[in-house]
Coordinates of C-alpha atoms and ligand atoms in Angstrom, one line a residue:
M140 CA 34.5 -19.6 111.6
H141 CA 34.5 -15.9 111.7
E142 CA 36.1 -16.2 114.9
Q143 CA 39.3 -18.3 113.5
F144 CA 39.8 -16.1 110.6
V145 CA 40.3 -12.7 113.5
R146 CA 42.3 -15.4 115.8
R147 CA 44.3 -15.9 112.3
N148 CA 45.1 -13.0 110.9
G149 CA 45.2 -10.8 114.4
V150 CA 44.4 -7.4 115.3
C151 CA 45.6 -4.9 113.6
S152 CA 47.5 -2.4 115.9
H153 CA 48.4 1.4 116.2
W154 CA 51.6 2.6 114.4
V155 CA 53.7 5.0 116.8
D156 CA 57.2 5.2 116.6
G157 CA 58.0 3.3 113.9
K158 CA 57.1 0.0 115.4
T159 CA 53.8 -1.8 116.0
Y160 CA 52.2 -0.7 118.9
E161 CA 49.6 -2.4 120.8
G162 CA 48.5 0.8 123.4
V163 CA 46.4 0.6 126.1
G164 CA 42.6 1.2 125.0
E165 CA 40.3 -2.1 125.2
R166 CA 38.0 -1.2 122.9
R167 CA 38.0 -2.8 119.0
G168 CA 36.2 -2.7 116.1
D169 CA 35.4 -5.9 113.2
V170 CA 37.3 -5.5 109.6
Y171 CA 35.3 -7.3 107.1
D172 CA 36.1 -8.7 103.8
P173 CA 33.1 -7.7 102.8
A174 CA 33.4 -9.5 98.9
T175 CA 33.2 -12.8 101.1
G176 CA 31.2 -11.0 104.5
E177 CA 33.6 -13.0 106.6
L178 CA 35.0 -10.9 109.5
T179 CA 39.1 -11.3 108.9
K180 CA 40.0 -8.8 112.2
H181 CA 40.5 -6.8 114.4
V182 CA 41.5 -2.8 114.9
A183 CA 42.3 -1.4 117.9
F184 CA 40.7 1.1 118.7
A185 CA 43.0 4.3 120.4
A186 CA 42.5 5.4 124.2
P187 CA 43.1 8.9 124.5
A188 CA 46.9 8.0 126.4
D189 CA 47.8 6.3 122.6
V190 CA 46.8 9.5 121.4
D191 CA 48.9 10.6 123.2
A192 CA 52.0 8.2 122.8
A193 CA 51.6 8.5 119.1
V194 CA 52.5 12.7 119.4
A195 CA 55.2 12.7 121.4
S196 CA 56.5 10.1 119.7
A197 CA 56.1 12.5 116.5
Q198 CA 57.0 15.7 119.1
A199 CA 60.3 14.0 119.6
A200 CA 60.7 13.5 115.7
F201 CA 60.5 16.7 115.0
A202 CA 62.9 18.5 115.8
S203 CA 66.0 16.8 114.3
W204 CA 63.1 15.5 111.2
R205 CA 62.6 19.5 110.7
A206 CA 66.5 20.0 110.9
T207 CA 67.3 17.6 108.0
S208 CA 68.5 18.7 105.2
L209 CA 66.5 18.9 101.5
T210 CA 68.8 16.4 100.0
K211 CA 68.6 13.8 102.4
R212 CA 64.8 14.3 102.9
V213 CA 64.4 14.1 99.1
Q214 CA 66.6 11.1 99.3
I215 CA 64.3 9.8 101.7
L216 CA 61.3 10.6 99.8
F217 CA 62.6 9.3 96.2
A218 CA 63.0 6.0 97.9
F219 CA 59.4 5.2 99.2
R220 CA 58.2 6.5 95.8
E221 CA 60.2 3.8 93.8
A222 CA 59.3 1.2 96.7
L223 CA 55.9 2.0 96.5
S224 CA 55.5 1.9 93.1
D225 CA 56.9 -1.7 92.8
R226 CA 55.0 -3.1 95.7
R227 CA 51.7 -1.3 94.2
D228 CA 49.4 -4.5 94.2
E229 CA 50.8 -5.4 97.5
L230 CA 48.7 -2.6 99.3
A231 CA 46.0 -2.6 95.9
A232 CA 45.3 -6.4 97.4
I233 CA 45.2 -5.3 100.6
V234 CA 42.9 -2.6 99.7
T235 CA 40.3 -4.5 98.2
S236 CA 40.1 -7.5 100.5
E237 CA 39.0 -4.6 103.3
H238 CA 37.3 -2.4 100.9
G239 CA 35.8 -4.4 97.9
K240 CA 36.4 -2.2 95.3
V241 CA 38.1 -4.6 92.0
R242 CA 41.9 -4.4 91.9
S243 CA 41.7 -1.8 89.0
D244 CA 40.5 0.2 90.7
A245 CA 42.0 -0.3 93.5
L246 CA 45.8 -0.7 91.8
G247 CA 44.4 3.7 90.3
E248 CA 44.0 4.7 93.7
V249 CA 47.5 3.6 94.4
M250 CA 48.8 5.4 91.2
R251 CA 46.9 8.5 92.0
G252 CA 48.1 8.6 95.6
L253 CA 51.5 7.5 94.0
E254 CA 51.5 11.2 92.8
V255 CA 51.3 13.0 95.0
V256 CA 54.4 11.3 96.3
E257 CA 56.3 12.4 93.5
F258 CA 55.3 15.9 93.7
A259 CA 55.8 16.2 97.5
C260 CA 59.8 14.7 96.1
G261 CA 60.1 18.2 94.3
V262 CA 59.9 19.9 97.6
P263 CA 62.8 21.4 97.2
Q264 CA 61.2 23.7 94.4
L265 CA 58.4 23.7 96.2
L266 CA 59.8 25.4 99.3
K267 CA 61.7 28.1 97.5
G268 CA 61.3 31.2 98.9
G269 CA 61.7 35.3 97.4
F270 CA 64.4 37.1 97.0
S271 CA 64.2 40.8 96.3
P272 CA 67.9 42.3 97.4
S273 CA 68.0 46.6 98.4
V274 CA 64.8 47.1 98.7
S275 CA 65.9 50.0 101.0
T276 CA 69.5 51.5 101.0
E277 CA 71.1 48.1 101.8
V278 CA 68.3 46.4 103.0
D279 CA 67.3 43.0 101.3
V280 CA 63.9 41.0 102.0
H281 CA 63.1 37.2 102.0
S282 CA 60.2 35.3 102.3
I283 CA 60.8 31.7 103.7
R284 CA 58.2 28.9 104.6
Q285 CA 58.8 26.4 107.5
P286 CA 57.4 23.6 109.1
L287 CA 54.3 23.6 111.7
G288 CA 54.9 20.6 114.1
V289 CA 53.1 17.5 114.7
V290 CA 49.9 17.4 112.0
G291 CA 47.0 15.3 112.0
V292 CA 45.7 13.0 109.1
I293 CA 42.1 11.8 109.4
S294 CA 40.9 9.7 106.5
P295 CA 37.5 8.1 105.4
F296 CA 36.7 4.2 103.8
N297 CA 36.5 4.9 99.8
F298 CA 40.1 5.6 99.4
P299 CA 42.2 3.5 102.7
A300 CA 45.1 4.1 100.4
M301 CA 45.5 7.7 98.3
V302 CA 43.6 9.7 100.5
P303 CA 46.4 9.4 103.4
C304 CA 48.7 10.5 100.3
W305 CA 47.2 13.0 99.7
F306 CA 48.6 14.7 103.2
F307 CA 51.4 12.8 104.6
P308 CA 54.0 12.8 101.5
L309 CA 53.8 16.5 101.9
A310 CA 53.3 17.4 104.7
I311 CA 56.3 14.7 105.8
A312 CA 58.7 16.6 103.0
V313 CA 58.1 19.9 104.0
G314 CA 59.2 18.9 107.6
N315 CA 56.4 18.1 110.0
T316 CA 55.6 14.8 111.9
V317 CA 52.5 12.9 111.5
V318 CA 49.7 10.9 113.2
V319 CA 47.5 9.5 110.9
K320 CA 44.0 8.4 112.1
P321 CA 42.5 6.6 109.5
S322 CA 39.1 4.3 108.7
E323 CA 38.3 1.8 111.6
K324 CA 37.3 0.2 108.2
D325 CA 40.0 -0.7 106.3
P326 CA 42.8 0.1 108.7
S327 CA 45.8 -1.8 107.3
A328 CA 47.0 0.4 104.2
A329 CA 47.9 2.7 107.2
N330 CA 49.8 0.7 108.8
W331 CA 51.4 -1.0 105.3
F332 CA 52.5 2.7 104.8
G333 CA 54.2 2.9 108.3
E334 CA 56.4 -0.2 106.7
L335 CA 57.4 1.1 103.7
W336 CA 58.5 4.2 105.1
A337 CA 60.3 2.1 108.4
E338 CA 62.2 0.0 105.5
V339 CA 63.1 3.3 103.1
G340 CA 65.0 4.3 106.3
L341 CA 62.6 7.7 106.9
P342 CA 63.5 8.2 111.3
A343 CA 60.8 6.8 113.9
G344 CA 58.3 9.4 114.7
V345 CA 57.7 10.9 111.7
Y346 CA 55.0 8.9 110.9
N347 CA 52.7 7.3 113.1
V348 CA 48.8 5.9 112.8
V349 CA 46.4 5.5 115.6
H350 CA 43.1 3.8 114.9
G351 CA 39.6 4.4 116.7
D352 CA 36.9 6.2 116.3
K353 CA 35.6 9.2 117.7
V354 CA 37.9 9.1 120.6
A355 CA 40.9 9.1 118.6
V356 CA 39.7 12.3 117.1
D357 CA 38.7 14.2 119.8
R358 CA 42.0 13.5 121.5
L359 CA 43.7 14.4 118.3
I360 CA 41.9 17.6 117.2
E361 CA 42.0 19.1 121.3
H362 CA 45.3 18.0 121.8
P363 CA 47.7 21.0 122.2
D364 CA 50.9 20.0 120.3
V365 CA 48.6 19.3 117.3
E366 CA 49.4 22.1 114.9
A367 CA 46.8 21.5 111.9
I368 CA 44.9 19.0 111.1
S369 CA 43.4 17.6 107.8
F370 CA 40.2 15.8 107.7
V371 CA 38.4 13.4 104.6
G372 CA 34.1 12.5 104.9
S373 CA 31.1 13.5 105.1
T374 CA 29.7 16.9 105.9
P375 CA 28.6 16.1 109.4
I376 CA 31.6 15.3 110.9
A377 CA 33.6 17.6 108.6
R378 CA 32.4 20.8 109.5
Y379 CA 32.2 18.7 113.2
V380 CA 35.7 18.0 113.0
Y381 CA 36.8 22.0 111.3
E382 CA 34.8 24.0 114.7
Q383 CA 35.8 21.7 117.1
G384 CA 39.4 22.5 115.8
T385 CA 39.7 25.5 114.8
R386 CA 37.5 26.7 118.7
V387 CA 40.8 25.3 120.1
G388 CA 42.9 27.3 117.3
K389 CA 44.0 24.7 115.0
R390 CA 45.2 25.1 111.3
V391 CA 42.2 23.0 110.0
Q392 CA 41.3 21.5 106.5
A393 CA 38.0 19.3 106.5
L394 CA 37.3 18.0 103.5
G395 CA 33.0 16.6 103.6
G396 CA 31.2 14.9 101.2
A397 CA 29.2 15.6 97.8
K398 CA 26.4 15.2 95.3
N399 CA 28.0 15.7 91.8
H400 CA 25.9 16.4 88.9
M401 CA 27.3 15.4 85.2
I402 CA 25.6 17.8 82.8
V403 CA 24.3 16.6 79.2
L404 CA 23.8 19.4 76.9
P405 CA 21.5 18.5 73.6
D406 CA 24.9 18.2 70.7
A407 CA 27.1 16.0 73.1
D408 CA 28.3 13.2 71.5
L409 CA 25.4 10.1 73.8
D410 CA 28.0 7.8 73.9
L411 CA 31.0 9.2 75.5
A412 CA 28.2 10.8 77.7
A413 CA 26.7 7.4 78.8
D414 CA 29.5 5.1 78.8
A415 CA 31.2 8.2 81.3
A416 CA 28.2 8.3 83.6
V417 CA 28.4 4.4 84.0
N418 CA 32.3 4.9 84.4
A419 CA 31.7 7.3 87.1
G420 CA 28.0 6.5 88.8
F421 CA 29.7 2.6 89.3
G422 CA 33.2 3.0 89.3
S423 CA 34.5 1.9 93.4
A424 CA 30.1 0.6 94.1
G425 CA 29.4 4.8 93.8
E426 CA 31.5 5.1 96.9
R427 CA 33.8 7.5 95.9
C428 CA 33.4 11.3 96.6
M429 CA 33.6 12.2 93.1
A430 CA 31.3 9.9 91.6
I431 CA 28.5 11.1 89.5
S432 CA 25.1 10.8 91.2
A433 CA 22.6 12.8 89.3
V434 CA 22.8 12.9 85.1
V435 CA 20.5 16.8 84.3
A436 CA 19.5 15.5 80.7
V437 CA 18.9 18.4 78.8
E438 CA 16.5 17.9 76.9
P439 CA 15.0 16.2 74.1
I440 CA 17.7 13.8 74.1
G441 CA 16.8 12.4 77.9
D442 CA 14.8 9.6 76.5
K443 CA 17.6 8.7 74.1
L444 CA 20.1 8.8 76.9
V445 CA 19.0 6.9 79.6
A446 CA 18.1 4.0 76.9
K447 CA 22.3 4.4 76.4
I448 CA 22.6 3.9 79.9
A449 CA 20.8 0.8 80.9
E450 CA 22.3 -0.4 78.1
R451 CA 25.9 -0.1 79.5
V452 CA 24.8 -0.9 82.8
A453 CA 23.1 -4.1 82.1
G454 CA 26.2 -5.3 80.9
L455 CA 28.7 -4.9 83.8
K456 CA 29.9 -7.6 85.7
V457 CA 29.4 -7.2 89.6
G458 CA 31.3 -9.7 91.9
D459 CA 34.4 -10.2 93.7
G460 CA 36.9 -7.6 93.1
R461 CA 39.3 -10.4 92.3
R462 CA 37.9 -11.8 90.1
D463 CA 37.4 -10.2 86.6
C464 CA 34.7 -8.0 87.5
D465 CA 33.7 -4.3 86.9
M466 CA 31.8 -3.5 90.2
G467 CA 32.2 -5.0 93.6
P468 CA 30.1 -4.8 97.5
L469 CA 29.6 -2.1 99.5
I470 CA 31.4 -1.1 102.4
T471 CA 29.4 -3.1 105.5
Q472 CA 26.3 -4.7 106.0
A473 CA 24.4 -1.8 107.4
H474 CA 25.4 0.5 104.5
R475 CA 24.4 -2.2 101.9
D476 CA 21.4 -1.8 103.2
K477 CA 20.8 1.9 103.8
V478 CA 22.1 2.1 99.9
A479 CA 19.1 -0.2 99.1
S480 CA 16.1 1.4 100.9
Y481 CA 16.5 4.4 98.2
V482 CA 15.2 1.8 96.2
N483 CA 11.5 1.9 97.6
A484 CA 11.5 5.5 98.4
G485 CA 12.5 6.5 94.7
L486 CA 9.6 4.0 93.7
E487 CA 7.6 5.9 96.6
Q488 CA 8.2 9.7 95.5
G489 CA 7.4 8.4 91.7
A490 CA 10.7 8.3 90.0
E491 CA 11.2 5.5 87.2
L492 CA 13.1 2.8 87.8
V493 CA 14.6 1.4 85.2
V494 CA 17.4 -0.5 86.2
D495 CA 16.9 -2.5 89.7
G496 CA 20.1 -3.7 91.5
R497 CA 18.4 -5.4 93.3
R498 CA 17.9 -8.1 90.9
T499 CA 21.6 -8.1 89.6
T500 CA 23.5 -11.7 89.3
I501 CA 26.7 -11.7 91.5
D502 CA 29.9 -13.6 90.5
G503 CA 31.0 -13.9 94.1
S504 CA 29.8 -15.1 97.9
P505 CA 26.2 -15.1 99.0
D506 CA 27.3 -13.4 101.8
G507 CA 28.9 -10.5 100.2
F508 CA 27.7 -6.6 101.0
W509 CA 25.9 -6.6 97.9
F510 CA 23.7 -4.4 95.9
G511 CA 23.7 -3.6 91.7
P512 CA 24.1 -1.0 89.8
T513 CA 20.8 0.8 89.5
L514 CA 19.1 3.4 86.8
F515 CA 16.8 6.2 88.2
D516 CA 14.5 8.4 85.5
H517 CA 12.6 10.7 85.7
V518 CA 14.1 12.1 89.5
R519 CA 13.0 15.6 90.4
P520 CA 14.9 18.0 92.7
E521 CA 12.8 17.3 95.7
M522 CA 12.9 13.5 96.3
S523 CA 15.1 11.7 99.1
L524 CA 17.1 10.1 95.6
Y525 CA 18.4 13.0 94.8
T526 CA 18.9 15.5 97.9
D527 CA 20.9 12.6 99.9
E528 CA 24.2 11.7 99.0
I529 CA 23.4 8.2 98.6
F530 CA 27.0 6.8 98.3
G531 CA 26.0 3.7 96.1
P532 CA 25.8 2.8 93.0
I533 CA 22.4 4.5 91.9
L534 CA 22.7 6.6 89.3
S535 CA 19.6 9.5 89.2
V536 CA 18.5 10.7 85.7
V537 CA 17.2 14.3 86.2
R538 CA 15.2 16.3 83.3
A539 CA 16.4 20.0 82.1
D540 CA 14.3 22.0 79.4
E541 CA 17.2 24.3 78.8
Y542 CA 21.6 24.7 80.0
D543 CA 20.4 27.5 82.5
E544 CA 17.6 25.1 84.4
A545 CA 20.6 22.6 84.6
L546 CA 22.7 25.2 86.0
D547 CA 20.8 26.4 88.7
L548 CA 19.5 23.0 89.9
V549 CA 24.2 22.4 90.0
N550 CA 24.4 26.2 92.1
A551 CA 21.3 25.4 94.6
N552 CA 22.8 21.8 95.6
P553 CA 24.1 22.4 99.5
W554 CA 27.2 20.4 97.6
G555 CA 30.1 21.8 95.8
N556 CA 32.6 19.3 94.9
G557 CA 33.1 18.0 91.4
T558 CA 30.2 18.6 88.0
A559 CA 31.3 17.6 84.5
I560 CA 29.3 19.0 81.5
F561 CA 29.1 16.8 78.1
T562 CA 28.9 19.2 75.0
N563 CA 30.6 19.9 71.9
D564 CA 30.4 23.3 72.5
G565 CA 33.4 25.0 72.7
G566 CA 31.4 28.0 74.5
A567 CA 28.7 26.9 76.2
A568 CA 31.6 24.6 78.1
R569 CA 33.4 27.8 78.2
R570 CA 30.2 29.3 80.6
F571 CA 29.2 26.5 82.2
E572 CA 32.7 26.9 84.2
D573 CA 32.8 30.1 84.7
E574 CA 29.1 30.2 86.0
V575 CA 29.2 26.8 87.8
E576 CA 29.8 27.0 92.2
V577 CA 31.2 24.2 92.1
G578 CA 35.6 23.0 93.0
M579 CA 36.4 20.5 90.4
V580 CA 34.8 21.1 86.9
G581 CA 34.9 18.7 84.3
I582 CA 34.4 19.1 80.4
N583 CA 33.8 15.7 78.6
V584 CA 35.6 14.1 81.8
P585 CA 33.2 12.6 84.1
I586 CA 35.5 12.8 87.2
P587 CA 38.1 15.7 87.1
V588 CA 40.3 14.8 89.9
P589 CA 43.1 17.4 89.6
V590 CA 46.4 16.0 88.8
S591 CA 48.4 15.9 92.3
Y592 CA 50.6 19.8 90.8
Y593 CA 46.7 21.4 91.6
S594 CA 45.4 21.3 94.5
F595 CA 42.0 19.0 95.3
G596 CA 39.0 20.3 96.8
G597 CA 35.0 21.0 96.6
W598 CA 33.3 24.4 97.4
K599 CA 29.8 24.6 100.0
N600 CA 29.6 22.0 102.3
S601 CA 32.1 20.4 100.6
L602 CA 35.4 21.7 102.2
F603 CA 35.6 23.3 105.3
G604 CA 38.3 25.8 105.4
D605 CA 40.4 27.2 102.8
S606 CA 42.9 25.2 101.4
H607 CA 42.4 22.6 99.2
A608 CA 44.1 19.6 99.3
Y609 CA 48.0 18.4 97.6
G610 CA 49.3 20.8 94.9
P611 CA 50.4 24.5 95.9
D612 CA 47.8 24.1 98.7
G613 CA 49.3 21.6 100.5
V614 CA 52.5 22.8 100.5
H615 CA 50.7 26.4 101.6
F616 CA 48.3 24.5 103.9
F617 CA 51.7 22.1 106.4
T618 CA 54.3 25.6 106.5
R619 CA 54.1 28.5 107.8
G620 CA 55.3 32.0 106.0
K621 CA 58.0 34.0 107.5
V622 CA 59.5 37.3 105.4
V623 CA 62.5 38.5 106.4
T624 CA 63.9 42.0 106.3
S625 CA 68.1 41.9 106.8
R626 CA 69.8 45.2 106.8
W627 CA 73.7 44.9 106.6
L628 CA 75.1 48.3 107.2
N629 CA 77.8 49.9 105.6
P630 CA 80.5 50.9 108.1
S631 CA 78.4 53.9 108.8
H632 CA 75.4 54.3 111.4
G633 CA 71.6 55.6 110.8
G634 CA 71.0 57.3 113.7
I635 CA 68.5 57.2 116.1
N636 CA 64.7 57.9 114.1
L637 CA 61.2 56.6 115.9
G638 CA 59.7 56.7 112.7
F639 CA 57.6 54.6 111.2
P640 CA 60.3 52.4 108.6
R641 CA 60.7 54.1 105.4
N642 CA 62.2 52.4 102.7
A643 CA 64.7 55.0 100.7
Ligands
NAD1109 P1 32.6 9.5 108.0 O1 33.0 11.0 108.2 O2 31.7 8.9 108.7 O3 34.3 9.0 108.4 C1 35.6 10.1 108.0 C2 36.3 10.0 109.3 O4 35.8 10.7 111.0 C3 37.0 8.8 109.8 O5 38.4 8.8 110.1 C4 35.9 8.2 111.2 O6 36.8 7.3 111.8 C5 35.7 9.2 111.5 N1 34.5 9.4 112.3 C6 33.4 9.0 112.3 N2 31.8 9.5 113.0 C7 32.8 10.3 113.4 C8 33.0 11.3 114.7 N3 31.4 11.2 115.6 N4 33.2 12.5 115.6 C9 34.9 11.5 115.0 N5 35.2 11.2 114.0 C10 34.6 10.2 113.2 O7 33.6 9.2 106.2 P2 33.0 7.6 105.5 O8 32.2 7.1 106.0 O9 34.8 7.1 105.8 O10 33.5 8.8 104.2 C11 32.5 8.6 103.1 C12 32.7 9.7 103.6 O11 33.8 10.9 102.6 C13 31.6 10.5 102.3 O12 30.6 11.2 102.8 C14 32.5 10.9 101.0 O13 31.6 12.5 100.4 C15 33.4 11.8 102.1 N6 34.3 12.1 101.3 C16 35.0 13.2 100.5 C17 36.3 13.7 99.8 C18 36.1 14.7 99.6 O14 37.7 14.7 98.7 N7 35.3 15.6 99.8 C19 36.9 12.4 99.8 C20 36.8 10.6 100.0 C21 35.2 11.0 100.7

């Protein structure tokens, strides 16, 4: 049965030089439909020579793409934007079939990716430099930003459409060429983008995809013609990619994992906070880098808040993302089992199990990778429920006696991706935004993913490097600055002067 599916759907190959590229690598990965447990296709794993072929194609395309006028580049970007918008349901369906997230959530991911494409459409404005006339006698200064060359994008499984879109539209808009290495667990969206680019007239070689694992990543990092790497994934791999890449002189931004806290102060609207905790804790089955995994209830509202969250969790429909469900399966059976192991660990370590996801009724195939929404109360900071990034639908409630204790918890955490505070006290919220050591902060907003014209990035172990993704940081990351000082003389000569240039 499984082999029939593979035969029908075949192998997801690489995308190089504007077309499907089989590659010479012989290794393959398995791609599943997480809602049915079926093996639906294989994915080619690139050998180093396959990465070399993709980089060579990107390198060959760079000179003419860099020289292509902004007008022409923008026309292609707008066409890509239109095509992506028209066909967003198609892409969302691919995401659901390989990742498992429910259709509305998959569509939401596509829309957030589309917003970055729209931001990239403004590249003529984004690339404007500065100009200062007559900084000295007959001397003018202007600044320009130029593309880097070939850039690599390495992305995680949890946003197979949105995360690549954080990087490649902007990288391409400012004149680079790109090699994307998507997650091997849900590889098809990246190829779909390749076909879309080809349809709207992007020259071959500007956008390439290689599939695979560490072998492909390592070759991309060490390849002498790759100028920069944008990585998103777990913290250990982000650190590795950052260290390896910078060691060989590359520009690297590496976004890592997270453990996001939501603080609920006693004056908060508890219904709003409970809705937010459920949405941000269990959306996409908790497989979001901006998911809330720890709710810090500042007493005396703990009991009331837990009751409200539990009531809402009981109403969640879990099942196949193609049906009318709230939450889908986890990405693989192995990940499902790992997430489930935290229930016993939590019980052994003394946390109180309020809702047990092992007992959830599922609207889907019995072979899917299911784990229902789970709620723990009285979780303490030393428990593995709290110390680990579980990346699944387990929400932990930690009790704190006062604001300072809650803040200290967030600031002591090794990750600093996102956080939120729920309160009706403007002064407390203002203090929190100033004092919290986290890159993205929500005030009565549980998942504060910045809009495309700001930049996305965490602090501490959630980001290695100093550039955040997309927005102004993205433009900066994918370009190099140059300052030109020019002097057009009156027909007179200044004469010899070996002193350091002084402005006059
Ligand atoms: P992952 O680190 O396992 O994989 C990410 C990428 O690295 C994939 O393309 C994978 O093929 C590659 N990779 C895996 N092992 C490697 C190795 N040993 N050497 C080189 N490359 C390797 O992450 P994942 O499981 O796909 O994604 C989930 C993680 O990503 C979570 O930790 C989540 O928090 C994080 N994430 C972070 C953000 C953010 O913006 N900070 C966004 C999305 C996901």
